[in-house]
Each structure stands twice: as structure tokens, then as C-alpha cells.
Amino acid sequence: MKSTTLLLALSAVLSSPAVASPPRKRDNDSSPRVLKAHVQRQAIADPIAADAKRLRRRDGTVNATMDNSEILYFVNGTLGTPPQPVRMHLDTGSSDLWVNTGVSELCQSRGSPCAESGTYNANSSSSYQYVGSYFNISYVDGSGASGDYVTDTMSLFGQQVKTVQFGVGYQSTSPQAVLGIGYMANEASVARLQMSQYQNLPARMVSEGIISSKAYSLWLNDIDAQDGTILFGGIDKGRFQEPLVSVPIQKVGKQFAEFYITMTGLSIGNTATADKIALAVLLDSGSSFTYLPSDITNSIYKTLNAKFEQRSGVAYVPCSLRNQDATFKFRFSDPAEVDVPLRELVIDPAQLPQGRAVNFGDGVPACYLGILPSDNSISVLGDTFLRSAYVVYDLDNNKISLAKTRFNATTSDIQAIGKGNDAVPKAIVAKNPVAATSGLPSRSDGSGTSDGNGGALVAPSMTLSVLALALSVLVGF
């Protein structure tokens, strides 16, 4: 796999917890400033099963480069003084930063499962401050982590951020540290205990004067690229095709808590698979695949002659579809739309860790299709969609700005996101935004208030798993 946009050699990135270019000052001020670093890709054996275990607590400019992990994205950083390296799963679908402690039963188990992600030792940091023993974050399959909330100094993309609050997992069933960068209303302590919101990383960056507003942009590059870019407090004009269109984030209950926007249509070439809809879809970098209602996926499968295996929850298509010049057009409030090439949705299981080639009964090589049924749950635009989009998350103004991506872009034109209602450079506003009429989750336990201090939202589990059999023997339909 290769990328023409590497800012540093990949080997250097992998060996360093935080690699950054020198900060660039804004023309009119020394702060906020623009920083660049890589966010890397690391392969996982079963992205569909990983999605099933995803956290679902729902009913100036800093630039980091991300790695594409087939199909998760990770950011390197450090915590504490002296710095302790951590590798964090970047997640727009949650709002807490948390990391395991090395003395947990999980991290002490055979195979050192936490070694790659890194751990945090509070006693080894002179800048550590205890907050409380009420950190508790849950996944739909019952896994998660619990322990302490603490504050400490964080170094991210070469930029030091002081007094960052995060969870330390003393009891955990997940080896991966997570960097949640969503709304503060979706923090675990708000959801479970109805506590007041705390300043998570984007908010701390604003408080520290590193960026001007709680906003960031995401560029994942194509399916073969090893890295992408996240810009906190800025956009990169070289990474997208205009227009960049701003659409409103949809409230859940009475508050903004997650990145739901309204999808109005979907077509494959000239064939409409969904038209004149007003479906709430969640933009979630923590989900490897895209999940849509079954009536839409059934239409997609019919058009592509895909085979959906009910037992495993996997859709298969001939791997040769990667060579076809077909495009999925996702439509939102006019004129926002994103084109996703079919090749970006066809995933070879043999390329996954421990994966093996899969064939149809007639011997034709079979690949995963990166769009699956949402199983009567929420609809999610995950990484199989996001790689083809340039997305700006404006938490201050409750807007998402969308544009078609520029794959493997070689030019860069970074501009800071300022303050105010029209803070995102080059963005135009959808003239007649469509409100979602379906797809929004209900509030959990009826908690939550209009000021955003209530509980987080809970969505039903998308219990999808890949049968090991499907990876080792022929698939017959």
C-alpha cells in the first residue's frame, strides 16, 4: 500500500509516538498555530465484528495525520510528565479519551495485548491530578473499561495540551486506547451519571488558545493509503473539490450530542436505490463499514448482484468489481453530495490480518462489500464512506461541511477555522436544509436536558460477526 501524501517516512512515524513538523504561525497572531503530524493505518482481523463491539452510547489549527488500519484509524501521542507514549483509536462517535493502565488484568495477560496501544501509569507522572473514581465506559457487547478520571499533560501532534481529562482503565476488556472527539454532551460521565460536562480534547485546545473554535476536518484518503489527515481548527483546500457545503447537525431529543445529518438520496450510476428520503445518518470514524436500512441495502445488493450471508451478517461481491468504473452518489441537503467509487467499497478479506481468500461456490474470488444492513438500528456512514468525503465537524455551530475528496492529493492549502457562524473557510450553506424524519435514536432512560447536560444516547447493538468458516473455506450460495 502506498500514499503520495506522506509527510514523513512511514517507518519514522511508526517508531515515534508523536511526529510533527515545526509549528506555523498565523499571519496575524502567534496563536492559534498550524501543526502537522501523521495518523496511521493498522490492520484488524475482523472489521465487521469490531464494528459490533463499537461503543454505542446513543438511543488556530492542529493537523495530525492518521493511519488507516483496515479499517481503523489511529493517532500517536503522549500522556504525562515525563511523556508516556500511547496509540489511540480516533473516534468521532464518542467523546472521551481513555487509556489502559499497565497493571490491569487485561494488560498483564498472556501476549501483552496492550503493548501496541500503550498504557498510562499515574504514579510515574509529575503532572498527574486525580479527578474521581467514576470512569465507566460501556460497549454494546458488555465490554468496556472502568477506573479513574484524571487530568494530565498531553502531547499530540507535537503540541502540548495541559490539564486534559481522560479515563484510566484499571478494569478493561479492550486493549485499545480511544481518542473520542465528539460532543461533550456524549461523555460517559454525562451519560451514566448525569454529571456536568468536562472539557474534552477539542474544548481544551480552545481553552489553551491552540485553536479558535471546536472544529476539525477529516481526510482519510483512499482505501490503499497508509495515512490520512485530521486538522483541528482548520481545513485543507488542497484535499477536497468544491463546493464545500454546510448542513445542520440533527438534534437527538433536545440537544446536540452526536454527528447526525440528513441523507436525502443514494444512487449507483443512473440507478436510484433511495430517493426523496430524509434519513438521519451518523458520521462515525470509529465504524469500519457503512450501515443503512435493509430496504436500501437490498436495493444495492440487487443492483450489484451481491450475496448477503445472513448467518455472518456479511455481504459478498466478486472481487472483480474493484475494477469497474461505477460510483455511489450519496445526497444530502442540496447541493451537498459525495461520490464513493465502487472500488472503495470492495474489501478483500485476504488482505486482512490472518485473513484468507474467500470464493463463491463457482470458484470466483469473493470480497466484502462495505455497506451492510443496520439491523433495525441507527444508520452509520463509516470509513467506507468517509474515505471518499472531506468532512468538517463544526461543534460550535452544530454544522457538518461536506465535499468530495481529492484522493492522493499532493498539494496543501491549510486555512484556520475562526470564530462565529461562518467560521469555516470556503463553505457555503445548504439553502433549504432537510430535517430528518427517520433514523434518529430515542433518548436512553428519558434522561438529558436541552442544555446538553443529560445522558448520552444509546443505540441497539449491531450484532454482526464474521464466521471463521467464511475465511477458511469456499463460500457457496
Short mmCIF file of C-alpha atoms in Angstrom, two decimals:
data_model
loop_
_atom_site.label_atom_id
_atom_site.label_comp_id
_atom_site.label_asym_id
_atom_site.label_seq_id
_atom_site.Cartn_x
_atom_site.Cartn_y
_atom_site.Cartn_z
CA MET A 1 0.00 0.00 0.00
CA LYS A 2 1.21 3.46 -0.73
CA SER A 3 0.31 7.10 -0.38
CA THR A 4 1.68 10.02 -2.33
CA THR A 5 0.97 12.38 0.54
CA LEU A 6 3.32 11.11 3.19
CA LEU A 7 4.68 13.98 5.21
CA LEU A 8 7.29 11.80 6.84
CA ALA A 9 8.58 8.33 6.10
CA LEU A 10 6.16 5.76 7.45
CA SER A 11 8.91 3.99 9.32
CA ALA A 12 9.67 7.15 11.22
CA VAL A 13 6.02 7.60 12.09
CA LEU A 14 5.65 4.09 13.40
CA SER A 15 8.70 4.42 15.61
CA SER A 16 7.70 7.74 17.15
CA PRO A 17 4.70 8.45 19.38
CA ALA A 18 4.21 11.94 18.01
CA VAL A 19 5.90 13.25 14.89
CA ALA A 20 5.21 16.81 13.84
CA SER A 21 6.54 19.47 11.55
CA PRO A 22 7.52 22.83 13.04
CA PRO A 23 4.53 24.97 14.01
CA ARG A 24 3.47 27.63 11.54
CA LYS A 25 2.23 30.91 12.94
CA ARG A 26 -0.85 32.62 11.62
CA ASP A 27 -0.24 35.82 9.72
CA ASN A 28 -1.99 37.98 12.30
CA ASP A 29 -1.11 36.22 15.51
CA SER A 30 1.17 33.66 17.06
CA SER A 31 -1.80 31.63 18.25
CA PRO A 32 -3.59 29.52 17.19
CA ARG A 33 -0.97 27.78 15.05
CA VAL A 34 -0.89 25.05 12.43
CA LEU A 35 0.82 21.74 13.17
CA LYS A 36 1.19 18.64 11.02
CA ALA A 37 1.68 15.03 12.00
CA HIS A 38 0.66 11.58 10.82
CA VAL A 39 -2.26 9.45 11.85
CA GLN A 40 -1.65 5.89 10.81
CA ARG A 41 -3.45 2.83 9.50
CA GLN A 42 -3.22 -0.51 11.26
CA ALA A 43 -4.95 -3.67 10.11
CA ILE A 44 -7.53 -5.55 12.17
CA ALA A 45 -8.53 -9.11 11.53
CA ASP A 46 -12.31 -8.68 11.57
CA PRO A 47 -13.59 -5.15 10.95
CA ILE A 48 -17.25 -6.21 10.95
CA ALA A 49 -17.01 -7.88 14.34
CA ALA A 50 -15.09 -4.85 15.56
CA ASP A 51 -17.98 -2.63 14.49
CA ALA A 52 -20.32 -4.83 16.53
CA LYS A 53 -18.20 -4.08 19.60
CA ARG A 54 -18.12 -0.37 18.90
CA LEU A 55 -19.09 1.99 21.61
CA ARG A 56 -22.77 2.86 21.15
CA ARG A 57 -23.75 5.20 23.97
CA ARG A 58 -26.67 6.63 21.96
CA ASP A 59 -30.61 5.61 21.95
CA GLY A 60 -5.60 28.23 15.14
CA THR A 61 -5.18 24.70 13.52
CA VAL A 62 -3.64 21.49 14.72
CA ASN A 63 -3.01 18.98 11.93
CA ALA A 64 -2.46 15.29 12.53
CA THR A 65 -2.01 12.52 10.03
CA MET A 66 -3.89 9.32 10.69
CA ASP A 67 -3.15 5.75 9.79
CA ASN A 68 -5.75 3.64 8.01
CA SER A 69 -5.99 0.42 9.96
CA GLU A 70 -8.01 -1.76 7.63
CA ILE A 71 -10.11 -0.35 8.71
CA LEU A 72 -9.46 1.68 11.84
CA TYR A 73 -7.55 4.93 12.24
CA PHE A 74 -5.05 5.70 14.98
CA VAL A 75 -3.25 8.72 16.38
CA ASN A 76 0.02 8.72 18.30
CA GLY A 77 0.59 10.94 21.31
CA THR A 78 1.94 11.01 24.85
CA LEU A 79 0.46 11.45 28.31
CA GLY A 80 2.15 12.64 31.47
CA THR A 81 5.49 14.08 32.57
CA PRO A 82 7.81 12.52 31.51
CA PRO A 83 5.81 11.52 28.42
CA GLN A 84 4.30 8.04 28.17
CA PRO A 85 3.57 7.04 24.55
CA VAL A 86 0.03 5.98 23.62
CA ARG A 87 -1.58 4.96 20.36
CA MET A 88 -5.24 5.94 20.27
CA HIS A 89 -8.14 4.87 18.08
CA LEU A 90 -9.54 8.10 16.63
CA ASP A 91 -13.29 8.15 17.17
CA THR A 92 -15.74 10.88 16.20
CA GLY A 93 -18.55 8.69 17.55
CA SER A 94 -17.53 9.03 21.20
CA SER A 95 -16.28 11.88 23.36
CA ASP A 96 -13.90 10.50 25.99
CA LEU A 97 -10.18 9.94 25.78
CA TRP A 98 -9.26 6.83 27.74
CA VAL A 99 -6.26 4.56 28.07
CA ASN A 100 -5.47 1.35 29.93
CA THR A 101 -3.14 1.11 32.88
CA GLY A 102 -0.36 -1.44 32.57
CA VAL A 103 -1.29 -3.19 35.82
CA SER A 104 -4.80 -4.16 34.71
CA GLU A 105 -5.62 -7.84 34.44
CA LEU A 106 -6.10 -7.46 30.70
CA CYS A 107 -2.76 -5.81 30.06
CA GLN A 108 -0.98 -8.32 32.29
CA SER A 109 -2.44 -11.28 30.42
CA ARG A 110 -0.58 -13.52 28.00
CA GLY A 111 0.57 -11.90 24.80
CA SER A 112 0.74 -8.37 26.27
CA PRO A 113 -2.37 -7.19 24.40
CA CYS A 114 -1.92 -3.55 25.46
CA ALA A 115 1.68 -3.26 24.29
CA GLU A 116 0.90 -1.79 20.89
CA SER A 117 -1.59 0.78 22.14
CA GLY A 118 0.47 1.71 25.18
CA THR A 119 -0.54 2.23 28.79
CA TYR A 120 -0.55 5.01 31.38
CA ASN A 121 0.97 4.95 34.88
CA ALA A 122 -0.32 7.80 37.03
CA ASN A 123 2.40 7.29 39.64
CA SER A 124 5.08 7.90 37.01
CA SER A 125 3.78 11.36 36.05
CA SER A 126 4.60 14.51 38.00
CA SER A 127 1.75 16.40 36.27
CA TYR A 128 -0.98 13.85 37.11
CA GLN A 129 -4.04 15.01 39.03
CA TYR A 130 -6.80 12.74 40.34
CA VAL A 131 -10.39 13.71 39.45
CA GLY A 132 -12.57 10.82 40.63
CA SER A 133 -13.15 7.07 40.51
CA TYR A 134 -16.26 7.18 38.34
CA PHE A 135 -14.86 6.49 34.87
CA ASN A 136 -17.04 3.79 33.32
CA ILE A 137 -17.49 3.33 29.60
CA SER A 138 -19.54 0.52 28.08
CA TYR A 139 -19.81 -1.27 24.76
CA VAL A 140 -22.95 -2.94 23.49
CA ASP A 141 -21.49 -6.43 23.89
CA GLY A 142 -20.80 -5.83 27.58
CA SER A 143 -17.13 -4.98 27.17
CA GLY A 144 -15.60 -1.66 28.14
CA ALA A 145 -13.45 -0.10 30.84
CA SER A 146 -13.76 1.43 34.28
CA GLY A 147 -11.43 3.20 36.66
CA ASP A 148 -10.41 6.78 37.39
CA TYR A 149 -10.84 10.10 35.68
CA VAL A 150 -7.60 12.07 35.86
CA THR A 151 -6.03 15.13 34.28
CA ASP A 152 -2.54 15.31 32.89
CA THR A 153 -0.45 16.94 30.21
CA MET A 154 -0.94 15.55 26.73
CA SER A 155 1.36 15.94 23.75
CA LEU A 156 -0.44 15.49 20.48
CA PHE A 157 0.97 16.19 17.04
CA GLY A 158 3.90 17.98 18.67
CA GLN A 159 1.57 20.30 20.58
CA GLN A 160 1.38 20.19 24.36
CA VAL A 161 -2.11 20.45 25.85
CA LYS A 162 -2.28 20.91 29.60
CA THR A 163 -4.86 19.59 32.07
CA VAL A 164 -6.53 17.16 29.68
CA GLN A 165 -9.12 14.98 31.41
CA PHE A 166 -9.22 11.32 30.45
CA GLY A 167 -10.19 7.92 31.78
CA VAL A 168 -7.72 5.34 33.07
CA GLY A 169 -8.94 1.78 32.68
CA TYR A 170 -7.99 -0.25 35.75
CA GLN A 171 -10.55 -2.83 34.71
CA SER A 172 -10.86 -3.27 30.96
CA THR A 173 -11.80 -5.74 28.27
CA SER A 174 -10.46 -3.66 25.35
CA PRO A 175 -6.72 -3.25 24.71
CA GLN A 176 -7.07 -0.14 22.54
CA ALA A 177 -6.83 3.38 23.86
CA VAL A 178 -9.55 5.61 22.40
CA LEU A 179 -9.44 9.29 21.46
CA GLY A 180 -13.08 10.36 21.42
CA ILE A 181 -13.53 13.85 19.96
CA GLY A 182 -17.30 14.21 19.81
CA TYR A 183 -19.69 16.50 21.67
CA MET A 184 -19.11 16.89 25.41
CA ALA A 185 -22.79 16.00 25.88
CA ASN A 186 -21.86 12.46 24.83
CA GLU A 187 -19.20 11.93 27.51
CA ALA A 188 -19.51 8.72 29.53
CA SER A 189 -19.91 10.50 32.87
CA VAL A 190 -22.72 12.61 31.43
CA ALA A 191 -24.44 9.54 30.03
CA ARG A 192 -24.17 7.25 33.02
CA LEU A 193 -24.21 9.62 35.97
CA GLN A 194 -25.81 12.79 34.57
CA MET A 195 -22.76 14.71 35.72
CA SER A 196 -21.69 18.06 34.32
CA GLN A 197 -19.73 18.05 31.11
CA TYR A 198 -15.97 18.39 31.28
CA GLN A 199 -13.71 19.90 28.62
CA ASN A 200 -12.62 17.08 26.35
CA LEU A 201 -9.71 17.45 23.94
CA PRO A 202 -11.23 19.82 21.33
CA ALA A 203 -12.53 22.09 24.11
CA ARG A 204 -9.18 22.04 25.91
CA MET A 205 -7.43 23.06 22.70
CA VAL A 206 -9.68 26.11 22.51
CA SER A 207 -9.13 26.96 26.18
CA GLU A 208 -5.37 26.69 25.70
CA GLY A 209 -5.53 29.03 22.69
CA ILE A 210 -4.25 26.36 20.33
CA ILE A 211 -7.28 26.60 18.03
CA SER A 212 -10.02 29.22 17.74
CA SER A 213 -13.12 27.03 17.84
CA LYS A 214 -14.21 23.48 18.48
CA ALA A 215 -13.95 22.36 14.88
CA TYR A 216 -11.84 19.94 12.88
CA SER A 217 -11.68 18.42 9.41
CA LEU A 218 -11.07 14.82 8.39
CA TRP A 219 -9.37 13.48 5.26
CA LEU A 220 -8.87 9.71 5.21
CA ASN A 221 -7.57 9.28 1.66
CA ASP A 222 -8.30 6.14 -0.34
CA ILE A 223 -8.57 2.52 0.71
CA ASP A 224 -4.96 1.76 -0.22
CA ALA A 225 -3.40 4.72 1.58
CA GLN A 226 -1.49 4.20 4.81
CA ASP A 227 -2.42 7.56 6.25
CA GLY A 228 -4.86 10.45 6.24
CA THR A 229 -5.09 13.80 7.98
CA ILE A 230 -7.09 15.42 10.73
CA LEU A 231 -6.88 19.18 11.13
CA PHE A 232 -8.03 20.53 14.46
CA GLY A 233 -9.21 24.10 13.91
CA GLY A 234 -8.64 24.16 10.17
CA ILE A 235 -9.32 22.91 6.66
CA ASP A 236 -7.02 21.99 3.80
CA LYS A 237 -8.30 23.33 0.47
CA GLY A 238 -5.90 21.03 -1.35
CA ARG A 239 -7.71 17.96 -0.07
CA PHE A 240 -11.23 18.49 -1.45
CA GLN A 241 -13.18 19.50 -4.53
CA GLU A 242 -15.51 22.46 -4.12
CA PRO A 243 -18.24 23.07 -3.23
CA LEU A 244 -17.81 22.54 0.48
CA VAL A 245 -21.41 22.56 1.72
CA SER A 246 -22.52 23.06 5.32
CA VAL A 247 -25.57 21.14 6.52
CA PRO A 248 -27.11 21.22 10.02
CA ILE A 249 -26.40 18.55 12.58
CA GLN A 250 -29.64 16.98 13.78
CA LYS A 251 -30.63 17.15 17.42
CA VAL A 252 -31.40 13.97 19.31
CA GLY A 253 -34.09 14.78 21.82
CA LYS A 254 -33.42 18.37 22.76
CA GLN A 255 -29.67 18.54 22.41
CA PHE A 256 -26.76 18.16 20.04
CA ALA A 257 -24.89 15.07 21.13
CA GLU A 258 -23.70 13.24 18.02
CA PHE A 259 -22.96 13.87 14.37
CA TYR A 260 -26.28 13.01 12.73
CA ILE A 261 -27.05 14.65 9.40
CA THR A 262 -29.86 14.07 6.91
CA MET A 263 -29.27 11.85 3.90
CA THR A 264 -31.75 12.55 1.10
CA GLY A 265 -30.83 10.03 -1.58
CA LEU A 266 -28.46 7.38 -2.93
CA SER A 267 -27.82 6.18 -6.45
CA ILE A 268 -25.43 3.79 -8.20
CA GLY A 269 -24.62 5.31 -11.55
CA ASN A 270 -28.01 6.10 -13.07
CA THR A 271 -29.87 3.66 -10.82
CA ALA A 272 -31.62 5.19 -7.81
CA THR A 273 -31.50 2.98 -4.73
CA ALA A 274 -33.05 5.55 -2.39
CA ASP A 275 -34.80 8.74 -3.44
CA LYS A 276 -36.58 11.56 -1.64
CA ILE A 277 -35.73 10.24 1.80
CA ALA A 278 -34.92 12.17 4.98
CA LEU A 279 -32.83 9.62 6.85
CA ALA A 280 -30.67 10.54 9.83
CA VAL A 281 -27.19 9.07 9.36
CA LEU A 282 -24.34 9.15 11.86
CA LEU A 283 -20.86 10.16 10.70
CA ASP A 284 -18.58 7.84 12.66
CA SER A 285 -14.87 7.35 12.01
CA GLY A 286 -14.89 4.55 14.58
CA SER A 287 -17.04 2.31 12.36
CA SER A 288 -15.19 0.48 9.63
CA PHE A 289 -18.26 -0.15 7.46
CA THR A 290 -21.37 1.79 6.45
CA TYR A 291 -24.76 0.65 7.77
CA LEU A 292 -28.06 1.54 6.09
CA PRO A 293 -31.69 0.36 6.40
CA SER A 294 -32.36 -3.04 4.87
CA ASP A 295 -34.65 -1.70 2.14
CA ILE A 296 -31.75 0.40 0.85
CA THR A 297 -29.14 -2.35 1.19
CA ASN A 298 -31.45 -4.86 -0.51
CA SER A 299 -31.70 -2.50 -3.47
CA ILE A 300 -27.92 -2.10 -3.52
CA TYR A 301 -27.38 -5.86 -3.39
CA LYS A 302 -29.84 -6.40 -6.22
CA THR A 303 -28.10 -3.82 -8.39
CA LEU A 304 -24.64 -5.30 -7.75
CA ASN A 305 -25.77 -8.94 -7.59
CA ALA A 306 -24.26 -9.10 -4.11
CA LYS A 307 -24.84 -12.10 -1.86
CA PHE A 308 -25.78 -11.36 1.74
CA GLU A 309 -24.88 -14.16 4.16
CA GLN A 310 -27.45 -13.90 6.92
CA ARG A 311 -25.61 -16.02 9.49
CA SER A 312 -22.48 -13.89 9.45
CA GLY A 313 -24.04 -10.56 8.51
CA VAL A 314 -21.65 -10.15 5.59
CA ALA A 315 -22.34 -9.04 2.02
CA TYR A 316 -20.11 -10.56 -0.66
CA VAL A 317 -19.43 -9.35 -4.20
CA PRO A 318 -16.98 -10.56 -6.85
CA CYS A 319 -13.58 -9.00 -6.20
CA SER A 320 -13.50 -8.02 -9.87
CA LEU A 321 -15.93 -5.19 -9.06
CA ARG A 322 -12.93 -3.21 -7.82
CA ASN A 323 -12.01 -2.79 -11.47
CA GLN A 324 -15.38 -1.40 -12.53
CA ASP A 325 -15.82 2.33 -13.03
CA ALA A 326 -19.02 2.71 -11.02
CA THR A 327 -19.89 5.35 -8.43
CA PHE A 328 -22.25 5.57 -5.46
CA LYS A 329 -23.66 9.08 -5.10
CA PHE A 330 -24.74 9.96 -1.56
CA ARG A 331 -27.02 13.02 -1.45
CA PHE A 332 -27.70 15.34 1.44
CA SER A 333 -29.33 18.78 1.67
CA ASP A 334 -28.79 20.35 -1.75
CA PRO A 335 -26.17 20.86 -3.08
CA ALA A 336 -24.20 18.59 -0.72
CA GLU A 337 -23.24 15.24 -2.23
CA VAL A 338 -20.37 12.77 -2.04
CA ASP A 339 -19.28 10.33 -4.74
CA VAL A 340 -17.93 6.99 -3.49
CA PRO A 341 -16.19 4.90 -6.16
CA LEU A 342 -17.23 1.25 -6.09
CA ARG A 343 -13.60 0.23 -5.69
CA GLU A 344 -13.58 1.98 -2.29
CA LEU A 345 -16.36 -0.34 -1.10
CA VAL A 346 -14.85 -3.68 -2.15
CA ILE A 347 -12.61 -5.16 0.55
CA ASP A 348 -10.53 -8.29 0.02
CA PRO A 349 -10.64 -10.47 3.18
CA ALA A 350 -7.29 -11.96 2.19
CA GLN A 351 -5.71 -8.56 2.84
CA LEU A 352 -6.84 -8.55 6.47
CA PRO A 353 -4.57 -9.92 9.22
CA GLN A 354 -4.97 -13.68 9.47
CA GLY A 355 -7.39 -13.45 6.58
CA ARG A 356 -7.69 -15.95 3.76
CA ALA A 357 -9.08 -15.85 0.29
CA VAL A 358 -12.82 -16.48 0.05
CA ASN A 359 -14.51 -17.87 -3.04
CA PHE A 360 -18.07 -18.23 -4.22
CA GLY A 361 -19.29 -21.75 -4.91
CA ASP A 362 -18.21 -21.46 -8.56
CA GLY A 363 -14.67 -20.52 -7.58
CA VAL A 364 -14.97 -16.79 -8.27
CA PRO A 365 -13.00 -14.75 -5.67
CA ALA A 366 -15.35 -13.08 -3.19
CA CYS A 367 -14.80 -9.77 -1.38
CA TYR A 368 -16.69 -7.92 1.32
CA LEU A 369 -18.98 -5.09 0.29
CA GLY A 370 -18.51 -2.17 2.66
CA ILE A 371 -22.24 -1.44 3.08
CA LEU A 372 -24.30 -3.62 5.42
CA PRO A 373 -27.84 -3.62 6.85
CA SER A 374 -28.28 -1.60 10.02
CA ASP A 375 -30.39 -4.39 11.53
CA ASN A 376 -33.18 -2.01 12.61
CA SER A 377 -30.61 0.13 14.38
CA ILE A 378 -29.14 3.53 13.57
CA SER A 379 -27.69 4.24 10.14
CA VAL A 380 -23.96 4.90 10.12
CA LEU A 381 -21.70 6.39 7.47
CA GLY A 382 -18.44 4.76 8.49
CA ASP A 383 -14.99 4.65 6.97
CA THR A 384 -16.11 3.06 3.70
CA PHE A 385 -18.00 6.33 3.10
CA LEU A 386 -15.71 8.76 4.88
CA ARG A 387 -12.67 7.89 2.78
CA SER A 388 -14.41 9.47 -0.21
CA ALA A 389 -15.55 12.57 1.66
CA TYR A 390 -13.88 15.64 3.08
CA VAL A 391 -15.73 16.35 6.31
CA VAL A 392 -15.58 19.39 8.58
CA TYR A 393 -17.07 18.91 12.05
CA ASP A 394 -18.08 22.31 13.46
CA LEU A 395 -19.18 21.64 17.03
CA ASP A 396 -19.53 25.32 17.92
CA ASN A 397 -22.06 25.98 15.16
CA ASN A 398 -23.58 22.48 15.03
CA LYS A 399 -22.81 22.05 11.35
CA ILE A 400 -21.14 19.47 9.14
CA SER A 401 -19.46 20.64 5.95
CA LEU A 402 -19.13 18.05 3.18
CA ALA A 403 -17.18 17.95 -0.05
CA LYS A 404 -15.88 15.35 -2.47
CA THR A 405 -12.37 14.31 -1.52
CA ARG A 406 -9.21 14.57 -3.59
CA PHE A 407 -7.59 11.15 -3.37
CA ASN A 408 -3.80 11.15 -3.01
CA ALA A 409 -3.65 14.94 -3.14
CA THR A 410 -0.14 16.33 -3.48
CA THR A 411 -0.88 19.98 -2.72
CA SER A 412 -1.83 21.53 0.60
CA ASP A 413 -3.51 24.85 1.37
CA ILE A 414 -4.34 24.97 5.07
CA GLN A 415 -6.64 27.68 6.40
CA ALA A 416 -7.67 28.21 10.00
CA ILE A 417 -11.27 27.97 11.12
CA GLY A 418 -12.10 31.11 13.04
CA LYS A 419 -14.96 32.04 15.32
CA GLY A 420 -18.54 32.90 14.52
CA ASN A 421 -21.36 31.48 12.46
CA ASP A 422 -19.46 31.45 9.15
CA ALA A 423 -16.15 30.29 10.57
CA VAL A 424 -15.36 27.51 8.07
CA PRO A 425 -13.43 28.95 5.09
CA LYS A 426 -14.83 28.26 1.59
CA ALA A 427 -18.01 26.68 2.98
CA ILE A 428 -21.40 27.52 1.53
CA VAL A 429 -24.65 26.83 3.37
CA ALA A 430 -27.30 24.46 2.05
CA LYS A 431 -30.16 26.75 1.03
CA ASN A 432 -33.06 24.54 2.09
CA PRO A 433 -31.74 22.08 4.67
CA VAL A 434 -33.81 18.94 5.12
CA ALA A 435 -34.73 17.81 8.63
CA ALA A 436 -34.53 14.09 9.31
CA THR A 437 -37.89 12.33 9.58
CA SER A 438 -36.50 8.87 10.34
CA GLY A 439 -33.41 7.25 11.79
CA LEU A 440 -32.86 9.35 14.90
CA PRO A 441 -32.44 7.31 18.11
CA SER A 442 -34.56 7.84 21.17
CA ARG A 443 -33.18 9.08 24.45
CA SER A 444 -31.93 6.46 26.87
CA ASP A 445 -33.79 6.32 30.20
CA GLY A 446 -35.53 9.55 29.23
CA SER A 447 -32.64 11.48 30.73
CA GLY A 448 -30.98 14.51 29.29
CA THR A 449 -31.75 18.18 29.19
CA SER A 450 -31.90 20.79 26.50
CA ASP A 451 -28.71 22.36 27.75
CA GLY A 452 -26.75 19.22 26.94
CA ASN A 453 -26.09 18.03 30.48
CA GLY A 454 -28.13 14.90 30.22
CA GLY A 455 -27.34 11.32 29.43
CA ALA A 456 -25.77 10.15 26.24
CA LEU A 457 -27.68 8.25 23.64
CA VAL A 458 -27.92 4.51 23.29
CA ALA A 459 -28.45 2.63 20.05
CA PRO A 460 -29.29 -1.06 19.80
CA SER A 461 -26.40 -3.38 19.12
CA MET A 462 -25.45 -4.15 15.56
CA THR A 463 -24.57 -7.74 16.36
CA LEU A 464 -22.58 -8.61 13.26
CA SER A 465 -19.78 -11.13 13.22
CA VAL A 466 -17.85 -12.92 10.54
CA LEU A 467 -17.84 -16.70 10.72
CA ALA A 468 -14.35 -18.12 10.80
CA LEU A 469 -15.62 -20.69 8.35
CA ALA A 470 -16.17 -17.99 5.75
CA LEU A 471 -12.50 -17.09 5.86
CA SER A 472 -11.17 -20.62 5.51
CA VAL A 473 -13.43 -22.47 3.09
CA LEU A 474 -15.35 -21.74 -0.05
CA VAL A 475 -18.49 -19.69 0.31
CA GLY A 476 -21.38 -21.23 -1.55
CA PHE A 477 -24.66 -19.54 -2.40
#
